[in-house]
mmCIF file of C-alpha atoms in Angstrom:
data_model
loop_
_atom_site.group_PDB
_atom_site.id
_atom_site.type_symbol
_atom_site.label_atom_id
_atom_site.label_comp_id
_atom_site.label_asym_id
_atom_site.label_seq_id
_atom_site.Cartn_x
_atom_site.Cartn_y
_atom_site.Cartn_z
ATOM 1 C CA MET A 1 157.124 79.818 107.834
ATOM 2 C CA LEU A 2 155.808 80.662 104.233
ATOM 3 C CA LYS A 3 158.262 79.456 101.198
ATOM 4 C CA LEU A 4 159.140 82.091 99.585
ATOM 5 C CA ASP A 5 160.074 81.347 95.960
ATOM 6 C CA THR A 6 163.206 83.753 94.506
ATOM 7 C CA HIS A 7 164.366 83.956 90.627
ATOM 8 C CA LYS A 8 167.876 85.209 90.062
ATOM 9 C CA ILE A 9 168.515 87.987 88.115
ATOM 10 C CA SER A 10 172.326 88.766 86.852
ATOM 11 C CA PRO A 11 174.157 92.548 87.716
ATOM 12 C CA GLU A 12 174.119 93.029 83.787
ATOM 13 C CA GLN A 13 170.182 93.617 84.693
ATOM 14 C CA VAL A 14 170.844 95.012 87.984
ATOM 15 C CA GLU A 15 172.960 97.286 85.838
ATOM 16 C CA ALA A 16 170.298 98.122 83.468
ATOM 17 C CA PHE A 17 167.925 99.050 85.836
ATOM 18 C CA GLU A 18 169.889 101.722 87.307
ATOM 19 C CA ARG A 19 171.087 102.731 84.057
ATOM 20 C CA ASP A 20 167.451 102.416 81.812
ATOM 21 C CA GLY A 21 164.890 103.348 85.073
ATOM 22 C CA VAL A 22 163.745 99.678 83.321
ATOM 23 C CA ILE A 23 164.159 95.798 82.311
ATOM 24 C CA CYS A 24 162.067 93.128 81.468
ATOM 25 C CA VAL A 25 162.610 89.415 82.579
ATOM 26 C CA LYS A 26 161.674 86.643 81.073
ATOM 27 C CA ASN A 27 159.731 83.657 82.443
ATOM 28 C CA VAL A 28 159.687 84.905 86.534
ATOM 29 C CA LEU A 29 156.596 82.777 86.930
ATOM 30 C CA ASP A 30 155.864 79.440 85.612
ATOM 31 C CA ASP A 31 151.831 77.861 84.020
ATOM 32 C CA ILE A 32 150.458 77.196 87.370
ATOM 33 C CA TRP A 33 151.193 80.501 88.813
ATOM 34 C CA VAL A 34 150.066 82.139 86.071
ATOM 35 C CA GLU A 35 146.788 80.345 85.286
ATOM 36 C CA ARG A 36 146.383 81.086 89.342
ATOM 37 C CA MET A 37 146.522 84.940 89.013
ATOM 38 C CA ARG A 38 143.833 84.657 85.888
ATOM 39 C CA THR A 39 141.766 83.017 87.384
ATOM 40 C CA ALA A 40 142.169 85.476 90.347
ATOM 41 C CA VAL A 41 142.199 88.389 88.244
ATOM 42 C CA ASP A 42 138.866 86.841 86.288
ATOM 43 C CA LYS A 43 137.289 87.150 89.456
ATOM 44 C CA ASN A 44 138.161 89.986 90.884
ATOM 45 C CA VAL A 45 137.305 92.442 88.040
ATOM 46 C CA LEU A 46 133.575 91.774 88.364
ATOM 47 C CA ILE A 47 133.762 93.273 92.413
ATOM 48 C CA ALA A 48 134.545 95.653 93.811
ATOM 49 C CA GLY A 49 137.756 96.028 95.639
ATOM 50 C CA PRO A 50 138.913 96.329 99.221
ATOM 51 C CA LEU A 51 139.157 100.059 99.042
ATOM 52 C CA GLU A 52 136.797 101.030 96.765
ATOM 53 C CA LYS A 53 133.109 102.261 97.597
ATOM 54 C CA LYS A 54 130.780 100.049 96.913
ATOM 55 C CA GLY A 55 127.812 100.019 93.625
ATOM 56 C CA VAL A 56 130.021 102.265 91.604
ATOM 57 C CA PRO A 57 130.241 101.150 87.864
ATOM 58 C CA ARG A 58 133.497 101.617 86.541
ATOM 59 C CA PRO A 59 133.606 102.939 83.373
ATOM 60 C CA GLU A 60 133.542 101.192 79.801
ATOM 61 C CA GLY A 61 136.096 101.423 77.449
ATOM 62 C CA ARG A 62 138.456 101.830 80.260
ATOM 63 C CA VAL A 63 141.765 100.313 81.917
ATOM 64 C CA GLU A 64 139.880 97.977 85.082
ATOM 65 C CA HIS A 65 142.264 98.115 88.255
ATOM 66 C CA THR A 66 141.829 97.224 91.821
ATOM 67 C CA SER A 67 144.337 97.974 94.435
ATOM 68 C CA SER A 68 145.141 96.093 97.079
ATOM 69 C CA LEU A 69 143.808 92.916 96.759
ATOM 70 C CA TRP A 70 146.407 90.994 98.754
ATOM 71 C CA LEU A 71 143.937 92.187 101.856
ATOM 72 C CA VAL A 72 141.356 89.726 100.844
ATOM 73 C CA ASP A 73 142.409 87.301 98.569
ATOM 74 C CA ALA A 74 144.439 84.662 99.389
ATOM 75 C CA ASP A 75 145.758 83.905 95.830
ATOM 76 C CA PHE A 76 146.845 87.744 95.117
ATOM 77 C CA ARG A 77 148.589 87.458 99.245
ATOM 78 C CA ALA A 78 150.165 84.446 97.881
ATOM 79 C CA LEU A 79 151.744 86.274 94.661
ATOM 80 C CA VAL A 80 153.271 88.510 97.482
ATOM 81 C CA PHE A 81 154.865 86.283 100.150
ATOM 82 C CA GLU A 82 155.585 83.458 97.991
ATOM 83 C CA SER A 83 155.906 84.410 94.385
ATOM 84 C CA PRO A 84 159.572 85.372 93.241
ATOM 85 C CA MET A 85 158.141 88.810 93.221
ATOM 86 C CA ALA A 86 159.866 90.195 96.545
ATOM 87 C CA SER A 87 162.769 88.698 95.614
ATOM 88 C CA LEU A 88 163.186 90.196 92.418
ATOM 89 C CA ALA A 89 162.400 94.060 94.107
ATOM 90 C CA ALA A 90 165.453 93.232 96.775
ATOM 91 C CA GLN A 91 167.816 92.453 94.266
ATOM 92 C CA VAL A 92 166.997 95.572 91.542
ATOM 93 C CA LEU A 93 166.960 97.586 95.161
ATOM 94 C CA LYS A 94 169.997 96.961 96.559
ATOM 95 C CA SER A 95 167.683 96.931 99.468
ATOM 96 C CA GLU A 96 168.653 95.275 103.108
ATOM 97 C CA LYS A 97 165.200 95.781 104.137
ATOM 98 C CA LEU A 98 161.868 95.486 101.706
ATOM 99 C CA ASN A 99 158.596 96.691 102.170
ATOM 100 C CA PHE A 100 155.740 95.815 100.300
ATOM 101 C CA LEU A 101 153.013 98.947 99.361
ATOM 102 C CA ALA A 102 149.756 97.898 97.726
ATOM 103 C CA ASP A 103 148.843 95.060 94.462
ATOM 104 C CA GLY A 104 146.766 95.426 91.863
ATOM 105 C CA PHE A 105 145.727 94.394 88.225
ATOM 106 C CA PHE A 106 145.150 96.170 85.342
ATOM 107 C CA VAL A 107 142.587 94.763 82.849
ATOM 108 C CA LYS A 108 142.405 96.140 79.340
ATOM 109 C CA GLN A 109 139.145 94.799 77.410
ATOM 110 C CA PRO A 110 138.938 94.053 73.841
ATOM 111 C CA LYS A 111 138.816 97.045 71.689
ATOM 112 C CA ALA A 112 139.446 99.392 74.477
ATOM 113 C CA THR A 113 139.663 102.861 72.977
ATOM 114 C CA SER A 114 141.345 104.198 76.432
ATOM 115 C CA ARG A 115 144.988 104.614 77.424
ATOM 116 C CA VAL A 116 147.314 105.417 79.959
ATOM 117 C CA GLY A 117 148.892 109.215 79.502
ATOM 118 C CA TRP A 118 152.496 109.478 80.275
ATOM 119 C CA HIS A 119 153.155 109.521 84.059
ATOM 120 C CA ASN A 120 155.792 108.135 86.507
ATOM 121 C CA ASP A 121 154.287 106.217 90.066
ATOM 122 C CA LEU A 122 155.611 108.239 92.491
ATOM 123 C CA PRO A 123 153.403 111.730 92.780
ATOM 124 C CA TYR A 124 150.466 108.651 93.546
ATOM 125 C CA TRP A 125 152.485 107.039 97.106
ATOM 126 C CA PRO A 126 151.943 109.001 99.742
ATOM 127 C CA ILE A 127 156.072 108.191 100.504
ATOM 128 C CA GLN A 128 159.407 109.928 99.776
ATOM 129 C CA GLY A 129 162.970 108.348 98.890
ATOM 130 C CA TRP A 130 165.078 106.549 96.051
ATOM 131 C CA GLN A 131 164.454 103.086 96.564
ATOM 132 C CA CYS A 132 161.393 102.382 95.006
ATOM 133 C CA CYS A 133 160.147 99.785 92.274
ATOM 134 C CA LYS A 134 157.196 98.456 90.584
ATOM 135 C CA ILE A 135 156.364 95.315 89.013
ATOM 136 C CA TRP A 136 154.164 94.168 85.969
ATOM 137 C CA LEU A 137 153.392 90.872 85.403
ATOM 138 C CA ALA A 138 152.068 89.908 82.217
ATOM 139 C CA LEU A 139 149.502 87.322 82.295
ATOM 140 C CA ASP A 140 148.947 87.618 78.294
ATOM 141 C CA LYS A 141 150.666 87.842 75.685
ATOM 142 C CA THR A 142 151.752 91.069 75.600
ATOM 143 C CA ASN A 143 152.089 94.092 72.147
ATOM 144 C CA GLN A 144 151.739 97.096 70.836
ATOM 145 C CA GLU A 145 148.102 95.865 69.769
ATOM 146 C CA ASN A 146 146.611 94.856 72.526
ATOM 147 C CA GLY A 147 148.530 97.534 74.649
ATOM 148 C CA ARG A 148 152.323 96.954 76.021
ATOM 149 C CA LEU A 149 153.909 99.314 77.970
ATOM 150 C CA GLU A 150 156.275 102.253 76.659
ATOM 151 C CA TYR A 151 159.149 103.718 78.361
ATOM 152 C CA ILE A 152 161.586 106.706 78.490
ATOM 153 C CA LYS A 153 164.922 106.039 78.916
ATOM 154 C CA ALA A 154 166.576 106.746 81.629
ATOM 155 C CA SER A 155 164.020 109.344 82.768
ATOM 156 C CA HIS A 156 164.519 107.938 85.866
ATOM 157 C CA LEU A 157 167.307 110.011 86.067
ATOM 158 C CA TRP A 158 165.764 113.469 85.311
ATOM 159 C CA SER A 159 163.747 113.090 89.428
ATOM 160 C CA LYS A 160 161.308 114.790 88.608
ATOM 161 C CA GLU A 161 157.435 114.031 88.713
ATOM 162 C CA LEU A 162 154.739 113.657 86.127
ATOM 163 C CA ARG A 163 150.930 112.435 87.237
ATOM 164 C CA GLU A 164 149.354 111.637 83.664
ATOM 165 C CA GLY A 165 147.403 114.676 81.755
ATOM 166 C CA SER A 166 149.387 117.127 84.176
ATOM 167 C CA ASN A 167 151.890 117.988 80.672
ATOM 168 C CA PRO A 168 154.425 120.752 83.006
ATOM 169 C CA SER A 169 156.372 122.571 80.350
ATOM 170 C CA TRP A 170 159.911 120.485 81.264
ATOM 171 C CA PHE A 171 158.056 118.042 80.018
ATOM 172 C CA MET A 172 157.426 117.171 75.977
ATOM 173 C CA GLU A 173 155.841 113.718 74.979
ATOM 174 C CA PRO A 174 157.489 111.737 73.865
ATOM 175 C CA GLU A 175 160.338 112.801 71.367
ATOM 176 C CA PRO A 176 163.464 112.766 71.175
ATOM 177 C CA HIS A 177 163.628 110.840 74.293
ATOM 178 C CA GLU A 178 164.379 106.720 73.063
ATOM 179 C CA ILE A 179 161.768 104.825 74.031
ATOM 180 C CA LEU A 180 162.016 101.479 75.458
ATOM 181 C CA SER A 181 158.832 98.613 75.128
ATOM 182 C CA TRP A 182 159.030 94.759 74.931
ATOM 183 C CA ASP A 183 156.669 92.108 73.484
ATOM 184 C CA MET A 184 156.111 89.864 76.582
ATOM 185 C CA GLU A 185 154.903 86.395 77.748
ATOM 186 C CA ALA A 186 152.401 85.579 80.108
ATOM 187 C CA GLY A 187 155.224 84.459 83.257
ATOM 188 C CA ASP A 188 157.755 87.755 81.730
ATOM 189 C CA CYS A 189 157.641 91.324 83.887
ATOM 190 C CA LEU A 190 159.097 94.226 83.850
ATOM 191 C CA ILE A 191 160.627 96.259 86.614
ATOM 192 C CA HIS A 192 160.727 99.873 86.708
ATOM 193 C CA HIS A 193 161.730 102.659 88.886
ATOM 194 C CA PHE A 194 159.086 104.646 90.256
ATOM 195 C CA LEU A 195 160.233 108.259 88.910
ATOM 196 C CA THR A 196 160.272 106.157 84.847
ATOM 197 C CA ILE A 197 157.923 107.964 82.873
ATOM 198 C CA HIS A 198 155.729 105.452 80.978
ATOM 199 C CA HIS A 199 152.222 105.314 79.643
ATOM 200 C CA SER A 200 150.391 102.499 77.650
ATOM 201 C CA VAL A 201 148.622 102.176 74.111
ATOM 202 C CA THR A 202 145.377 100.891 73.810
ATOM 203 C CA ASN A 203 144.200 97.961 73.370
ATOM 204 C CA SER A 204 143.229 97.300 69.738
ATOM 205 C CA SER A 205 142.938 93.518 69.686
ATOM 206 C CA SER A 206 140.125 91.499 70.092
ATOM 207 C CA ALA A 207 141.556 89.220 72.704
ATOM 208 C CA GLN A 208 141.994 91.320 76.849
ATOM 209 C CA ARG A 209 145.425 91.935 78.364
ATOM 210 C CA ARG A 210 145.434 91.440 81.943
ATOM 211 C CA ALA A 211 148.684 92.277 84.303
ATOM 212 C CA VAL A 212 149.513 92.020 88.351
ATOM 213 C CA VAL A 213 151.640 95.067 89.354
ATOM 214 C CA THR A 214 153.080 95.322 92.815
ATOM 215 C CA ASN A 215 154.616 97.948 94.489
ATOM 216 C CA TRP A 216 158.208 97.815 96.837
ATOM 217 C CA THR A 217 160.032 99.914 98.773
ATOM 218 C CA GLY A 218 163.873 99.822 100.464
ATOM 219 C CA ASP A 219 166.218 100.949 103.154
ATOM 220 C CA ASP A 220 165.886 104.985 102.228
ATOM 221 C CA VAL A 221 161.920 104.927 101.254
ATOM 222 C CA THR A 222 160.003 107.114 104.399
ATOM 223 C CA TYR A 223 156.277 108.516 104.981
ATOM 224 C CA TYR A 224 155.693 111.474 102.841
ATOM 225 C CA HIS A 225 151.458 112.833 102.792
ATOM 226 C CA ARG A 226 150.922 113.958 99.302
ATOM 227 C CA PRO A 227 147.391 115.130 98.236
ATOM 228 C CA LYS A 228 145.321 113.358 96.242
ATOM 229 C CA ALA A 229 147.500 110.493 96.421
ATOM 230 C CA TRP A 230 146.838 106.417 97.266
ATOM 231 C CA PRO A 231 145.126 105.538 98.907
ATOM 232 C CA PHE A 232 142.716 108.350 97.307
ATOM 233 C CA ARG A 233 140.324 108.214 99.725
ATOM 234 C CA PRO A 234 140.251 109.775 103.285
ATOM 235 C CA LEU A 235 141.480 107.455 105.476
ATOM 236 C CA ASP A 236 138.401 107.816 107.796
ATOM 237 C CA GLU A 237 136.480 106.302 105.045
ATOM 238 C CA ILE A 238 138.271 103.203 105.111
ATOM 239 C CA ASP A 239 137.205 100.560 107.872
ATOM 240 C CA LEU A 240 140.307 98.169 107.394
ATOM 241 C CA PRO A 241 142.437 97.389 110.753
ATOM 242 C CA GLU A 242 145.195 97.373 108.427
ATOM 243 C CA PHE A 243 144.787 101.333 108.412
ATOM 244 C CA ASN A 244 145.569 102.149 111.917
ATOM 245 C CA SER A 245 148.934 102.495 112.344
ATOM 246 C CA PHE A 246 149.221 103.791 108.912
ATOM 247 C CA LYS A 247 146.742 107.023 110.047
ATOM 248 C CA ALA A 248 149.287 107.820 112.854
ATOM 249 C CA LYS A 249 152.400 107.985 110.565
ATOM 250 C CA LYS A 250 154.473 111.438 110.246
ATOM 251 C CA PRO A 251 156.501 112.610 107.747
ATOM 252 C CA GLY A 252 159.797 111.743 107.696
ATOM 253 C CA GLU A 253 159.600 108.318 109.570
ATOM 254 C CA PRO A 254 159.880 104.976 107.908
ATOM 255 C CA ILE A 255 156.950 103.751 106.496
ATOM 256 C CA ASP A 256 156.442 100.549 108.385
ATOM 257 C CA CYS A 257 153.217 99.000 109.257
ATOM 258 C CA HIS A 258 150.598 97.278 108.809
ATOM 259 C CA ILE A 259 149.486 97.989 105.276
ATOM 260 C CA PHE A 260 153.115 98.644 104.627
ATOM 261 C CA PRO A 261 154.560 95.364 105.957
ATOM 262 C CA LYS A 262 157.920 94.388 105.867
ATOM 263 C CA VAL A 263 159.626 91.033 103.540
ATOM 264 C CA GLU A 264 161.751 89.292 104.632
ATOM 265 C CA VAL A 265 164.135 87.876 101.108
ATOM 266 C CA HIS A 266 167.361 85.540 101.265
ATOM 267 C CA CYS A 267 168.427 86.133 97.568
#
């Protein structure tokens, strides 16, 4: 049995998550965990991830991102099954059941000119339901200069899906809405609902900005086929045994499978 670290958050923080769609939680990971994950990101940023096509170069000046490293990397797997991440997700989702979807990292290199446009996360996942969240873990000091995230307060309550660059008629960017953002230290994290609309600004600093994400769902989430959703490749092109049970999923079924494992948490 793996030892799961837990991190308690207050009822006020859970209330803020439900009201605003995002919270910042300080000092979730200690320096040992932070350095471990920095090393893991630095190693994996140089190689193709388990769901990426090999030999395809990444565009320069963009946000570098890889998904599902827990399948092949012991440090990312430990972050999922041994760190406080699962405990945080279970608390904000108020869920008896917790499934893990995927991890990943985001690296903005110094002077990176690109930004991630306004969007929310639900359109990119093959699921439906309300109890779902992303935990964005800072591995470096994060501020406006080096590419912090900004959120439209309470936009999850609109219950509308927004893909990056889609510009539907109902979305005005971003005024007159209230914007939430935080300066962060390494080891702090953001927890946001899958429907909370957010973006990140460019990294105009001389230092890279690294972050690791984990994605979680609760009791009411079921499988739902979405075009152009994770894993962003035809399933028959992915030769990983963890995908075998996922390939047989039908809409409305629980997402439980080897690629979306249940995680036991006792908060």
